[in-house]
Each structure stands twice: as C-alpha cells, then as structure tokens.
C-alpha cells in the first residue's frame, strides 16, 4: 500500500505534484479552468494528514456548501483507502465557519451566541422597517439600494459608527441613519445578516487576543479555495488566523474574478506574494476539460486583460470541433439558431442535461424560453435557491425560527396572522408599540396584552393561544422523551406545519397552486429528515429536536445560489454567466455578444469594469467541454423598440483560426397561432376555465410578449393571457350553456 506523498501524487502532472507535496509556508496556486483544482486541493489535504499533520489543525475554506461537502467527502475517501482518518478536519464555507466562531464567542462581540441568521427576505423586511423608523419614504429610498450600500460598507469593515463619522453629504448621511436603524432592528431581534457573519468575526479576531490566539493555535494550516472571490473582510479573517504559522495555501484564478459587484477584491490574489514575501507560486495551466479550439479561443480573449497573472493555457485533448460564431438578424433568429443546435446535438447523442445557454442579463431569457418551448425542448431556468424562498416555506421556517429565537420579530410578524386568526394590522401595530415601550420582543409582549389597551377580545384570545402553542412546541422539542422519537427533527417540523394551520390552510382549495404548496411543505419535512440523517450524532450526548432545529435553520440560511443548479435535470439549463461559475457542460451557447449587453453598458467607459466583463465572458467559454456556440443579434428589442446593435468587441478579440464564423440573415416570422397551438386552443374552440366555466374562443392575438385570447363565457366576455389561463379543451359534443 502506498503511503504519504507517493499515494497522493500518482497520475498527477508535475505541477499538480508540486502543489500536493507542499505542506508548509505560503503557497499561491494559479488554477486555470478545468485544471483539476479540486483533485489537487483534496489530495494536498490528504497528503498533509498522511504525513503527520493533525486534521484538527487544518482549516479549508470555500464559497459554496456543495464545494465544501465534495472536498470533505473526497479527503475522507482518500484517507480511508490508506487506513487513515480525517476526524477533526474543518472544511466549511467562509460564512458557515464564521457562524461557528460566533456560536462559540459571539457573546463577546454581539452579546449572544443564539442569534438568528437573516436571509435576503428577512433583510428586506428589516430594511423596510428601518426606513420607516427614519421617517423616510420607500419611493425615495429603495430598500434594495439601501441594503446594497450597507452591505458594501460591511464588506469593507466599515461599521455603523465609522459610516456615520465619514458621511459627508445628504445621501450618505441618510444611509447612515438607515444603517443605524437597521442595526438596531438586528440587535433587538438577536439577529445577524450574512455580512455580519464576516464583519463580526473579523472584528472579534482583531479585538480579542484570546479568541485570535485560540484560532491560531488550532488552525495552523489554512487553505482557501476560489481566493480571487474573497473580499477585504475575508482577507482580514484569513490573515488573522494565518499570521503566526504562515502555513497558508490559496487557490484561485485572477482570470475568473467576476464578483466585484458583490465586494470581491481581485487585489487579494494579485498581491498575495507581497503580503507573504516567501510565497511559492505554482501555475496550473493545463485544461483537462475543454478541447483544443475552445482553450485557444478562451486564451485569445483573456490575453487582452492587464490585471492578471500570466500562465500558459493549454490542453492535451484533441482540437475537437471549432466553436461557432453566429451573427443573426434579430433575437428570435438567435434563439432559434441556439435551439436548432441543441436539437442537432441531442440527435448526435449529447444529453440535454449536458447543455447550457448562458447570458449576461436575465432579460435575454424570455425569447430563449419561447424558442425552447415552441420546439418542445425541455429546459430549466436556474434561479437560485427558489425552494426556500417560496411563500409557504418562508412561513413554515418563520414558525420554526421562533422556536429557537423567540426574539425574532421579523419571523413573528410574518406568521402572527398567517393563517388568518383574527389578528389585524392594527393589533399587530399596537403590539409592536407595546413591545418597544417595555423593551421586549413582540412574542414576550403578548403576556401583557389586555382588552383595556385597545385590543379586541378576539385578538387577545388569538395572541395568547398563538404564544401558548409556540411555548408547547419549545417544551416538547427539548424534552427527554423527544430523544426517543424516530426522526425527531422531522417530527417536530411536521407537527409545526400541521398545528400552525398551514397544512389546513393550503388544503382548503383544490387548485394546482395550493396542491404544489402542500407538496412543498411535505418536502420541507423530508429536507429536515435528510438533514438529521446526515448529522453526526454523539451517542453519549444526543441532541434534542430543538438543538437539531437550530443547526438545520443555520444550514438552510447558508444555502447559496450555486447550490441550486441540479446536474441531474434532464433539460437544457438556462442561466446567467455569473451563475455558471464552477459548472461545466458538453455544449455551451453564449447569447447576446453585443456592445451594451456583453460587455454590459455600465462597463463601456471604465477599464476595470471592462476587464471584469471580459473575465465573465472567459468564464462562460471555459464552461464548455466539446461544443461552443457564440452568438449576437444585429437587432435587439429593448423597452419595446427594435434597435440596431454593434457586435461585441470580445468577438474581434477572440476571432482567429479557432472560430468558425457564420452569418445568418433569414428574417424571423412570428409563427401562426395554428403552428403554436396545433390541436390545442384555436378560434372556435370550446374551453373550460376553472373559475369562469365553459366558454367559446372568439379571438386569439399572437404577440411576441405573450398571446391573448378572448372567450365568451356565460358571465360575459373575458380577455385572458393564453399562457396563464390554463384553458382546458372540452370534448366534442359539449357546448357552452348560453
């Protein structure tokens, strides 16, 4: 049996072997696309452990839960093959690691260790409340813009006090007021947002010598994946931990730095060796993913950037098919050409799940979706963590959050009258006022509610019952008896869904939407069950359902957008270029290569932003294994007007022997109604609508933004959007009853 370095370096390139064999001192790995980065990183960790470094002393940080889970599983497998173990190894996302730090020492910086992590929806609710508290108008102060400004400040380690001191004009002073009110809401609810996880952990490491020393002593070896995506706060955290032992390995690619808009600082990787003077630099330029022509095309493009570290990009795979560059008359021709190529490749044996269509902005997806739908080609639009954002799931999670954090007023407001229990907006407002007066949470304030304070008898009764139900769930969830229940966490979640009234509420109607919501609630119970099965249990100290719920909610809050893409889906994936990072497909089409689209109009006059747009295009190209299609439309409809476009400068930059260019000019014609809805709804059809009953189609108007249908029902004429009307064809022989 091979042991140590020999076992981990078998079948690796010389550059990869160099990375794996490196165990101490600062190391910068410049990992190009498809360079086997994950394999190298995991084998390096396994090699360190095989050579005597305690897993307990190793910390590996990445950016998605999926990447962290994969890295951990691979390391465990590699070591098991050698009869070794990795118990004590920490592999986590930055946010989950910081959450763990704050669970241990949060009382020193935020006053509690039992905080709630607010997701995007919670943040929106809190910022709206903050704007109202500042007596400002949401029409003038957009919640999303205010949140973005606050997030940008936190990513630069600017707390509310510093922000207020530096505010110099009306805008920044107003944002400072909102920032202060927002922070007061978070602290009052014992809550933190995603940015706080990093900010507070960084502040704690800076201010508290005991905490800093403890983390330095434990994590003597630090490895960071996707280092080009780190922001200033993450740099401070990493540097604070690695400062003493200096055993830090960062892996990344400046050419794939595409997240400046959310705070990523490319300088972290470009200036790494300045921070650590004796840094060893190892470039991984060999691409194991893409064919020769695709690699050459990507190299031609990215060479035009100045902010980068030079590395030779090459592959030993065959040249393969030349990428196609199509210039079409309009966006409909462009979409049709992309669908045509997908159909052709499907006939040649390429699976739909191995195809992706990428675009710079979401608005481009509409015409693409129409084209795929009209040709009957299955597709899925990657929209992030949609499941946990659905209405019924947010409601159920809010109930669950109140069990672990009764001070969470945002969760409280979301469910106090959901389902309806006779507690109106006026009662909620009075309760909120009472809570503020007494410095209590809204749930705590319920104990003080009486009819004498202006509450109706019904609302008093309903509020008391609501609080009693929550209390009983808490008691039962932490009881010793609950430890013996099979699937205890799932049982608790299922009980909350049932006894909260959500199950009954969505069972009242037989519509498809309500049925889907019920199924989603059932899926939440399944998610809790699966989480419990994956959770490592100390048999001598078993966790109660309430303890498990605490970690489950943290897991849900930390799920990232990149985790939402399902690689098993038997459909073409439509997604933004940003969302495609880290993925790969046999066939990739990139639509909209036009000035103002890709590169985006915001980047046209700024060199730094233009370079990021070029990196974004580069990332898209390098997602392709075998087939690449690049396209642009010479006319594109914007804001209802068809405008002439200019081909992207990126086309000129990558044009060479590796590109096959075609110009297609066939004009697009809107398909006739008969073509689109053949054997379905046509003029004269008798149809059934679930609300209006049976009617007869009088007129259909085909529009590029959605067809409309006019139907004569017994109750009158209705004009409906055909796509959403869900009309059912009535069998021959049945006539409208009018």
mmCIF file of C-alpha atoms in Angstrom, residues 453-729:
data_model
loop_
_atom_site.group_PDB
_atom_site.id
_atom_site.type_symbol
_atom_site.label_atom_id
_atom_site.label_comp_id
_atom_site.label_asym_id
_atom_site.label_seq_id
_atom_site.Cartn_x
_atom_site.Cartn_y
_atom_site.Cartn_z
ATOM 1 C CA UNK A 453 -55.149 48.516 25.980
ATOM 2 C CA UNK A 454 -57.373 48.723 22.910
ATOM 3 C CA UNK A 455 -57.107 45.128 21.730
ATOM 4 C CA UNK A 456 -60.247 43.274 20.701
ATOM 5 C CA UNK A 457 -61.294 40.248 22.733
ATOM 6 C CA UNK A 458 -60.739 38.037 19.684
ATOM 7 C CA UNK A 459 -57.227 39.316 19.064
ATOM 8 C CA UNK A 460 -56.295 38.899 22.754
ATOM 9 C CA UNK A 461 -57.527 35.309 22.740
ATOM 10 C CA UNK A 462 -55.803 34.526 19.433
ATOM 11 C CA UNK A 463 -52.496 36.058 20.527
ATOM 12 C CA UNK A 464 -52.493 34.130 23.820
ATOM 13 C CA UNK A 465 -53.261 30.869 22.002
ATOM 14 C CA UNK A 466 -50.514 31.583 19.453
ATOM 15 C CA UNK A 467 -47.943 32.140 22.222
ATOM 16 C CA UNK A 468 -49.096 29.033 24.131
ATOM 17 C CA UNK A 469 -48.727 26.887 21.007
ATOM 18 C CA UNK A 470 -45.174 28.123 20.412
ATOM 19 C CA UNK A 471 -44.302 27.533 24.055
ATOM 20 C CA UNK A 472 -45.620 23.958 23.939
ATOM 21 C CA UNK A 473 -43.582 23.227 20.802
ATOM 22 C CA UNK A 474 -40.496 24.530 22.611
ATOM 23 C CA UNK A 475 -41.135 22.407 25.704
ATOM 24 C CA UNK A 476 -41.783 19.235 23.714
ATOM 25 C CA UNK A 477 -38.880 19.925 21.361
ATOM 26 C CA UNK A 478 -36.318 19.960 24.155
ATOM 27 C CA UNK A 479 -37.844 17.185 26.303
ATOM 28 C CA UNK A 480 -36.007 13.961 27.082
ATOM 29 C CA UNK A 481 -38.921 11.948 25.663
ATOM 30 C CA UNK A 482 -38.408 13.534 22.243
ATOM 31 C CA UNK A 483 -34.986 11.913 22.007
ATOM 32 C CA UNK A 484 -36.606 8.526 21.577
ATOM 33 C CA UNK A 485 -38.820 9.588 18.693
ATOM 34 C CA UNK A 486 -37.872 8.280 15.277
ATOM 35 C CA UNK A 487 -36.917 11.120 13.005
ATOM 36 C CA UNK A 488 -37.310 13.587 15.878
ATOM 37 C CA UNK A 489 -36.446 16.714 13.898
ATOM 38 C CA UNK A 490 -38.748 15.726 11.028
ATOM 39 C CA UNK A 491 -41.494 15.001 13.559
ATOM 40 C CA UNK A 492 -41.105 18.463 15.052
ATOM 41 C CA UNK A 493 -41.195 20.160 11.645
ATOM 42 C CA UNK A 494 -44.208 18.098 10.565
ATOM 43 C CA UNK A 495 -46.001 18.989 13.818
ATOM 44 C CA UNK A 496 -45.351 22.703 13.315
ATOM 45 C CA UNK A 497 -46.631 22.545 9.728
ATOM 46 C CA UNK A 498 -49.785 20.779 10.923
ATOM 47 C CA UNK A 499 -50.558 22.596 14.197
ATOM 48 C CA UNK A 500 -49.691 26.043 12.836
ATOM 49 C CA UNK A 501 -52.655 25.680 10.491
ATOM 50 C CA UNK A 502 -50.537 25.926 7.315
ATOM 51 C CA UNK A 503 -51.450 22.414 6.206
ATOM 52 C CA UNK A 504 -55.188 23.040 6.635
ATOM 53 C CA UNK A 505 -54.903 26.494 5.059
ATOM 54 C CA UNK A 506 -53.412 25.152 1.821
ATOM 55 C CA UNK A 507 -55.730 22.114 1.840
ATOM 56 C CA UNK A 508 -58.928 24.202 1.601
ATOM 57 C CA UNK A 509 -58.680 24.680 -2.167
ATOM 58 C CA UNK A 510 -58.116 22.021 -4.759
ATOM 59 C CA UNK A 511 -56.192 24.255 -7.148
ATOM 60 C CA UNK A 512 -52.808 23.296 -8.549
ATOM 61 C CA UNK A 513 -51.049 26.136 -6.739
ATOM 62 C CA UNK A 514 -52.320 25.058 -3.330
ATOM 63 C CA UNK A 515 -51.517 21.417 -4.072
ATOM 64 C CA UNK A 516 -47.970 22.409 -5.013
ATOM 65 C CA UNK A 517 -47.642 24.375 -1.776
ATOM 66 C CA UNK A 518 -48.737 21.352 0.222
ATOM 67 C CA UNK A 519 -46.178 19.247 -1.613
ATOM 68 C CA UNK A 520 -43.517 21.853 -0.859
ATOM 69 C CA UNK A 521 -44.364 21.727 2.861
ATOM 70 C CA UNK A 522 -44.052 17.947 2.691
ATOM 71 C CA UNK A 523 -40.680 18.387 1.021
ATOM 72 C CA UNK A 524 -39.576 20.634 3.914
ATOM 73 C CA UNK A 525 -40.290 17.782 6.299
ATOM 74 C CA UNK A 526 -38.241 15.496 4.027
ATOM 75 C CA UNK A 527 -35.397 18.030 3.998
ATOM 76 C CA UNK A 528 -35.397 18.041 7.810
ATOM 77 C CA UNK A 529 -35.327 14.250 7.858
ATOM 78 C CA UNK A 530 -32.413 14.094 5.408
ATOM 79 C CA UNK A 531 -30.524 16.710 7.386
ATOM 80 C CA UNK A 532 -30.961 14.694 10.563
ATOM 81 C CA UNK A 533 -29.654 11.569 8.836
ATOM 82 C CA UNK A 534 -26.528 13.441 7.689
ATOM 83 C CA UNK A 535 -25.832 14.988 11.089
ATOM 84 C CA UNK A 536 -23.097 13.291 13.105
ATOM 85 C CA UNK A 537 -24.520 12.200 16.460
ATOM 86 C CA UNK A 538 -22.663 11.778 19.744
ATOM 87 C CA UNK A 539 -24.363 8.696 21.199
ATOM 88 C CA UNK A 540 -23.331 9.705 24.712
ATOM 89 C CA UNK A 541 -24.818 13.192 24.301
ATOM 90 C CA UNK A 542 -27.750 13.024 21.833
ATOM 91 C CA UNK A 543 -29.275 16.221 20.521
ATOM 92 C CA UNK A 544 -32.901 17.128 21.177
ATOM 93 C CA UNK A 545 -35.091 18.065 18.195
ATOM 94 C CA UNK A 546 -34.791 21.733 19.199
ATOM 95 C CA UNK A 547 -30.982 21.557 19.091
ATOM 96 C CA UNK A 548 -31.131 19.872 15.693
ATOM 97 C CA UNK A 549 -33.590 22.505 14.502
ATOM 98 C CA UNK A 550 -31.074 25.200 15.435
ATOM 99 C CA UNK A 551 -28.407 23.725 13.138
ATOM 100 C CA UNK A 552 -30.958 22.885 10.440
ATOM 101 C CA UNK A 553 -32.114 26.510 10.208
ATOM 102 C CA UNK A 554 -28.497 27.636 10.047
ATOM 103 C CA UNK A 555 -27.905 25.193 7.194
ATOM 104 C CA UNK A 556 -30.952 26.493 5.313
ATOM 105 C CA UNK A 557 -29.893 30.120 5.777
ATOM 106 C CA UNK A 558 -26.426 29.386 4.390
ATOM 107 C CA UNK A 559 -27.548 27.591 1.216
ATOM 108 C CA UNK A 560 -26.114 29.517 -1.746
ATOM 109 C CA UNK A 561 -27.298 30.195 -5.270
ATOM 110 C CA UNK A 562 -24.685 27.942 -6.764
ATOM 111 C CA UNK A 563 -26.132 25.058 -4.815
ATOM 112 C CA UNK A 564 -29.447 25.352 -6.626
ATOM 113 C CA UNK A 565 -28.393 24.011 -10.040
ATOM 114 C CA UNK A 566 -29.464 20.382 -10.378
ATOM 115 C CA UNK A 567 -26.963 18.433 -12.515
ATOM 116 C CA UNK A 568 -29.399 15.503 -12.828
ATOM 117 C CA UNK A 569 -32.083 17.551 -14.569
ATOM 118 C CA UNK A 570 -32.870 16.157 -17.986
ATOM 119 C CA UNK A 571 -33.245 19.551 -19.575
ATOM 120 C CA UNK A 572 -31.205 22.334 -21.097
ATOM 121 C CA UNK A 573 -30.121 24.775 -18.398
ATOM 122 C CA UNK A 574 -30.644 28.495 -18.993
ATOM 123 C CA UNK A 575 -28.674 30.720 -16.655
ATOM 124 C CA UNK A 576 -26.655 33.886 -16.301
ATOM 125 C CA UNK A 577 -22.920 33.838 -16.867
ATOM 126 C CA UNK A 578 -22.417 34.605 -13.177
ATOM 127 C CA UNK A 579 -24.462 31.570 -12.148
ATOM 128 C CA UNK A 580 -22.426 29.284 -14.429
ATOM 129 C CA UNK A 581 -19.220 29.694 -12.419
ATOM 130 C CA UNK A 582 -17.910 26.304 -11.279
ATOM 131 C CA UNK A 583 -20.106 24.291 -13.680
ATOM 132 C CA UNK A 584 -19.305 22.511 -16.941
ATOM 133 C CA UNK A 585 -21.310 21.170 -19.878
ATOM 134 C CA UNK A 586 -20.679 19.319 -23.118
ATOM 135 C CA UNK A 587 -22.398 22.116 -25.052
ATOM 136 C CA UNK A 588 -22.445 25.793 -24.117
ATOM 137 C CA UNK A 589 -24.113 28.613 -26.030
ATOM 138 C CA UNK A 590 -23.436 32.236 -25.057
ATOM 139 C CA UNK A 591 -26.094 34.613 -26.365
ATOM 140 C CA UNK A 592 -26.062 38.391 -26.702
ATOM 141 C CA UNK A 593 -22.433 39.136 -27.592
ATOM 142 C CA UNK A 594 -23.159 42.778 -28.304
ATOM 143 C CA UNK A 595 -21.820 46.081 -27.032
ATOM 144 C CA UNK A 596 -24.011 47.150 -24.139
ATOM 145 C CA UNK A 597 -25.063 43.578 -23.378
ATOM 146 C CA UNK A 598 -21.766 41.664 -23.162
ATOM 147 C CA UNK A 599 -19.848 43.755 -22.265
ATOM 148 C CA UNK A 600 -22.561 45.416 -20.192
ATOM 149 C CA UNK A 601 -23.358 49.049 -20.864
ATOM 150 C CA UNK A 602 -22.149 50.024 -17.373
ATOM 151 C CA UNK A 603 -18.623 48.878 -18.235
ATOM 152 C CA UNK A 604 -18.137 50.623 -21.577
ATOM 153 C CA UNK A 605 -16.187 53.590 -20.240
ATOM 154 C CA UNK A 606 -14.311 52.028 -17.322
ATOM 155 C CA UNK A 607 -11.235 49.854 -17.952
ATOM 156 C CA UNK A 608 -11.505 47.950 -14.651
ATOM 157 C CA UNK A 609 -15.141 47.066 -15.257
ATOM 158 C CA UNK A 610 -14.409 46.159 -18.882
ATOM 159 C CA UNK A 611 -11.772 43.685 -17.726
ATOM 160 C CA UNK A 612 -14.294 42.065 -15.388
ATOM 161 C CA UNK A 613 -16.764 41.743 -18.287
ATOM 162 C CA UNK A 614 -14.014 40.071 -20.331
ATOM 163 C CA UNK A 615 -13.345 37.676 -17.442
ATOM 164 C CA UNK A 616 -17.067 36.936 -17.310
ATOM 165 C CA UNK A 617 -17.089 36.006 -20.992
ATOM 166 C CA UNK A 618 -13.951 33.923 -20.422
ATOM 167 C CA UNK A 619 -15.675 32.037 -17.593
ATOM 168 C CA UNK A 620 -18.618 31.291 -19.882
ATOM 169 C CA UNK A 621 -16.409 29.977 -22.703
ATOM 170 C CA UNK A 622 -14.471 27.708 -20.365
ATOM 171 C CA UNK A 623 -17.652 26.007 -19.124
ATOM 172 C CA UNK A 624 -17.745 24.120 -22.461
ATOM 173 C CA UNK A 625 -16.162 20.711 -22.826
ATOM 174 C CA UNK A 626 -16.751 19.864 -26.513
ATOM 175 C CA UNK A 627 -19.146 22.271 -28.256
ATOM 176 C CA UNK A 628 -19.267 26.077 -28.077
ATOM 177 C CA UNK A 629 -21.688 28.453 -29.792
ATOM 178 C CA UNK A 630 -21.255 32.231 -29.579
ATOM 179 C CA UNK A 631 -23.997 34.452 -30.975
ATOM 180 C CA UNK A 632 -25.094 38.019 -31.413
ATOM 181 C CA UNK A 633 -28.189 39.697 -32.871
ATOM 182 C CA UNK A 634 -27.797 42.664 -35.203
ATOM 183 C CA UNK A 635 -31.131 43.995 -33.915
ATOM 184 C CA UNK A 636 -32.485 43.524 -30.399
ATOM 185 C CA UNK A 637 -35.748 44.675 -28.846
ATOM 186 C CA UNK A 638 -35.278 46.852 -25.784
ATOM 187 C CA UNK A 639 -38.099 48.559 -23.926
ATOM 188 C CA UNK A 640 -40.438 47.559 -26.759
ATOM 189 C CA UNK A 641 -38.284 49.062 -29.515
ATOM 190 C CA UNK A 642 -36.146 47.180 -32.030
ATOM 191 C CA UNK A 643 -32.686 48.745 -32.063
ATOM 192 C CA UNK A 644 -29.638 48.171 -34.210
ATOM 193 C CA UNK A 645 -26.746 46.705 -32.215
ATOM 194 C CA UNK A 646 -22.973 46.567 -32.535
ATOM 195 C CA UNK A 647 -21.104 43.281 -32.264
ATOM 196 C CA UNK A 648 -19.173 42.832 -29.013
ATOM 197 C CA UNK A 649 -15.503 43.793 -29.037
ATOM 198 C CA UNK A 650 -14.898 40.367 -27.494
ATOM 199 C CA UNK A 651 -15.781 38.761 -30.830
ATOM 200 C CA UNK A 652 -12.993 40.668 -32.541
ATOM 201 C CA UNK A 653 -10.559 39.837 -29.745
ATOM 202 C CA UNK A 654 -11.123 36.081 -29.925
ATOM 203 C CA UNK A 655 -11.549 35.812 -33.676
ATOM 204 C CA UNK A 656 -8.898 33.579 -35.186
ATOM 205 C CA UNK A 657 -8.239 30.164 -36.611
ATOM 206 C CA UNK A 658 -10.184 28.549 -33.767
ATOM 207 C CA UNK A 659 -13.519 30.157 -34.661
ATOM 208 C CA UNK A 660 -15.939 29.136 -37.370
ATOM 209 C CA UNK A 661 -17.988 32.193 -38.359
ATOM 210 C CA UNK A 662 -21.417 32.161 -39.904
ATOM 211 C CA UNK A 663 -23.764 34.993 -40.813
ATOM 212 C CA UNK A 664 -27.410 34.063 -40.849
ATOM 213 C CA UNK A 665 -29.854 36.645 -42.149
ATOM 214 C CA UNK A 666 -33.123 34.761 -42.611
ATOM 215 C CA UNK A 667 -35.848 37.042 -41.251
ATOM 216 C CA UNK A 668 -37.854 35.790 -38.311
ATOM 217 C CA UNK A 669 -41.590 35.481 -38.693
ATOM 218 C CA UNK A 670 -43.950 35.045 -35.803
ATOM 219 C CA UNK A 671 -45.389 31.523 -36.005
ATOM 220 C CA UNK A 672 -49.077 31.364 -36.729
ATOM 221 C CA UNK A 673 -51.439 30.538 -33.925
ATOM 222 C CA UNK A 674 -52.180 27.237 -35.619
ATOM 223 C CA UNK A 675 -48.491 26.321 -35.589
ATOM 224 C CA UNK A 676 -48.015 27.117 -31.934
ATOM 225 C CA UNK A 677 -51.228 25.667 -30.641
ATOM 226 C CA UNK A 678 -51.887 22.975 -33.195
ATOM 227 C CA UNK A 679 -54.520 20.514 -31.942
ATOM 228 C CA UNK A 680 -54.980 22.811 -28.952
ATOM 229 C CA UNK A 681 -56.759 26.116 -28.419
ATOM 230 C CA UNK A 682 -57.867 27.811 -31.685
ATOM 231 C CA UNK A 683 -60.615 30.246 -32.656
ATOM 232 C CA UNK A 684 -63.945 28.444 -32.201
ATOM 233 C CA UNK A 685 -62.618 26.021 -29.561
ATOM 234 C CA UNK A 686 -64.892 25.226 -26.616
ATOM 235 C CA UNK A 687 -62.827 25.505 -23.462
ATOM 236 C CA UNK A 688 -63.236 25.221 -19.699
ATOM 237 C CA UNK A 689 -61.800 27.729 -17.204
ATOM 238 C CA UNK A 690 -61.682 26.704 -13.541
ATOM 239 C CA UNK A 691 -63.294 30.000 -12.454
ATOM 240 C CA UNK A 692 -65.470 31.139 -15.376
ATOM 241 C CA UNK A 693 -66.716 27.733 -16.526
ATOM 242 C CA UNK A 694 -67.290 26.679 -20.174
ATOM 243 C CA UNK A 695 -66.859 29.206 -22.962
ATOM 244 C CA UNK A 696 -66.084 29.620 -26.651
ATOM 245 C CA UNK A 697 -62.895 31.186 -28.060
ATOM 246 C CA UNK A 698 -63.734 34.227 -30.190
ATOM 247 C CA UNK A 699 -60.297 35.637 -30.940
ATOM 248 C CA UNK A 700 -56.596 34.930 -30.442
ATOM 249 C CA UNK A 701 -53.981 37.631 -30.822
ATOM 250 C CA UNK A 702 -50.392 36.470 -31.197
ATOM 251 C CA UNK A 703 -47.840 38.774 -29.573
ATOM 252 C CA UNK A 704 -44.133 38.278 -29.030
ATOM 253 C CA UNK A 705 -44.625 39.089 -25.342
ATOM 254 C CA UNK A 706 -47.473 36.642 -24.893
ATOM 255 C CA UNK A 707 -50.668 35.811 -26.728
ATOM 256 C CA UNK A 708 -54.103 36.926 -25.564
ATOM 257 C CA UNK A 709 -57.354 35.070 -26.013
ATOM 258 C CA UNK A 710 -60.923 36.415 -25.983
ATOM 259 C CA UNK A 711 -63.501 33.950 -24.638
ATOM 260 C CA UNK A 712 -67.311 34.269 -24.380
ATOM 261 C CA UNK A 713 -68.426 32.762 -21.076
ATOM 262 C CA UNK A 714 -71.915 32.701 -19.602
ATOM 263 C CA UNK A 715 -70.974 35.542 -17.295
ATOM 264 C CA UNK A 716 -69.591 37.686 -20.116
ATOM 265 C CA UNK A 717 -66.554 38.135 -22.348
ATOM 266 C CA UNK A 718 -63.118 37.685 -20.773
ATOM 267 C CA UNK A 719 -59.732 38.685 -22.175
ATOM 268 C CA UNK A 720 -57.047 36.314 -20.891
ATOM 269 C CA UNK A 721 -53.303 35.778 -21.286
ATOM 270 C CA UNK A 722 -53.220 32.404 -23.022
ATOM 271 C CA UNK A 723 -50.053 31.190 -21.290
ATOM 272 C CA UNK A 724 -51.531 31.622 -17.815
ATOM 273 C CA UNK A 725 -55.229 30.982 -18.471
ATOM 274 C CA UNK A 726 -54.859 27.184 -18.101
ATOM 275 C CA UNK A 727 -57.739 26.614 -20.508
ATOM 276 C CA UNK A 728 -58.911 23.021 -20.876
ATOM 277 C CA UNK A 729 -60.285 21.834 -24.222
#
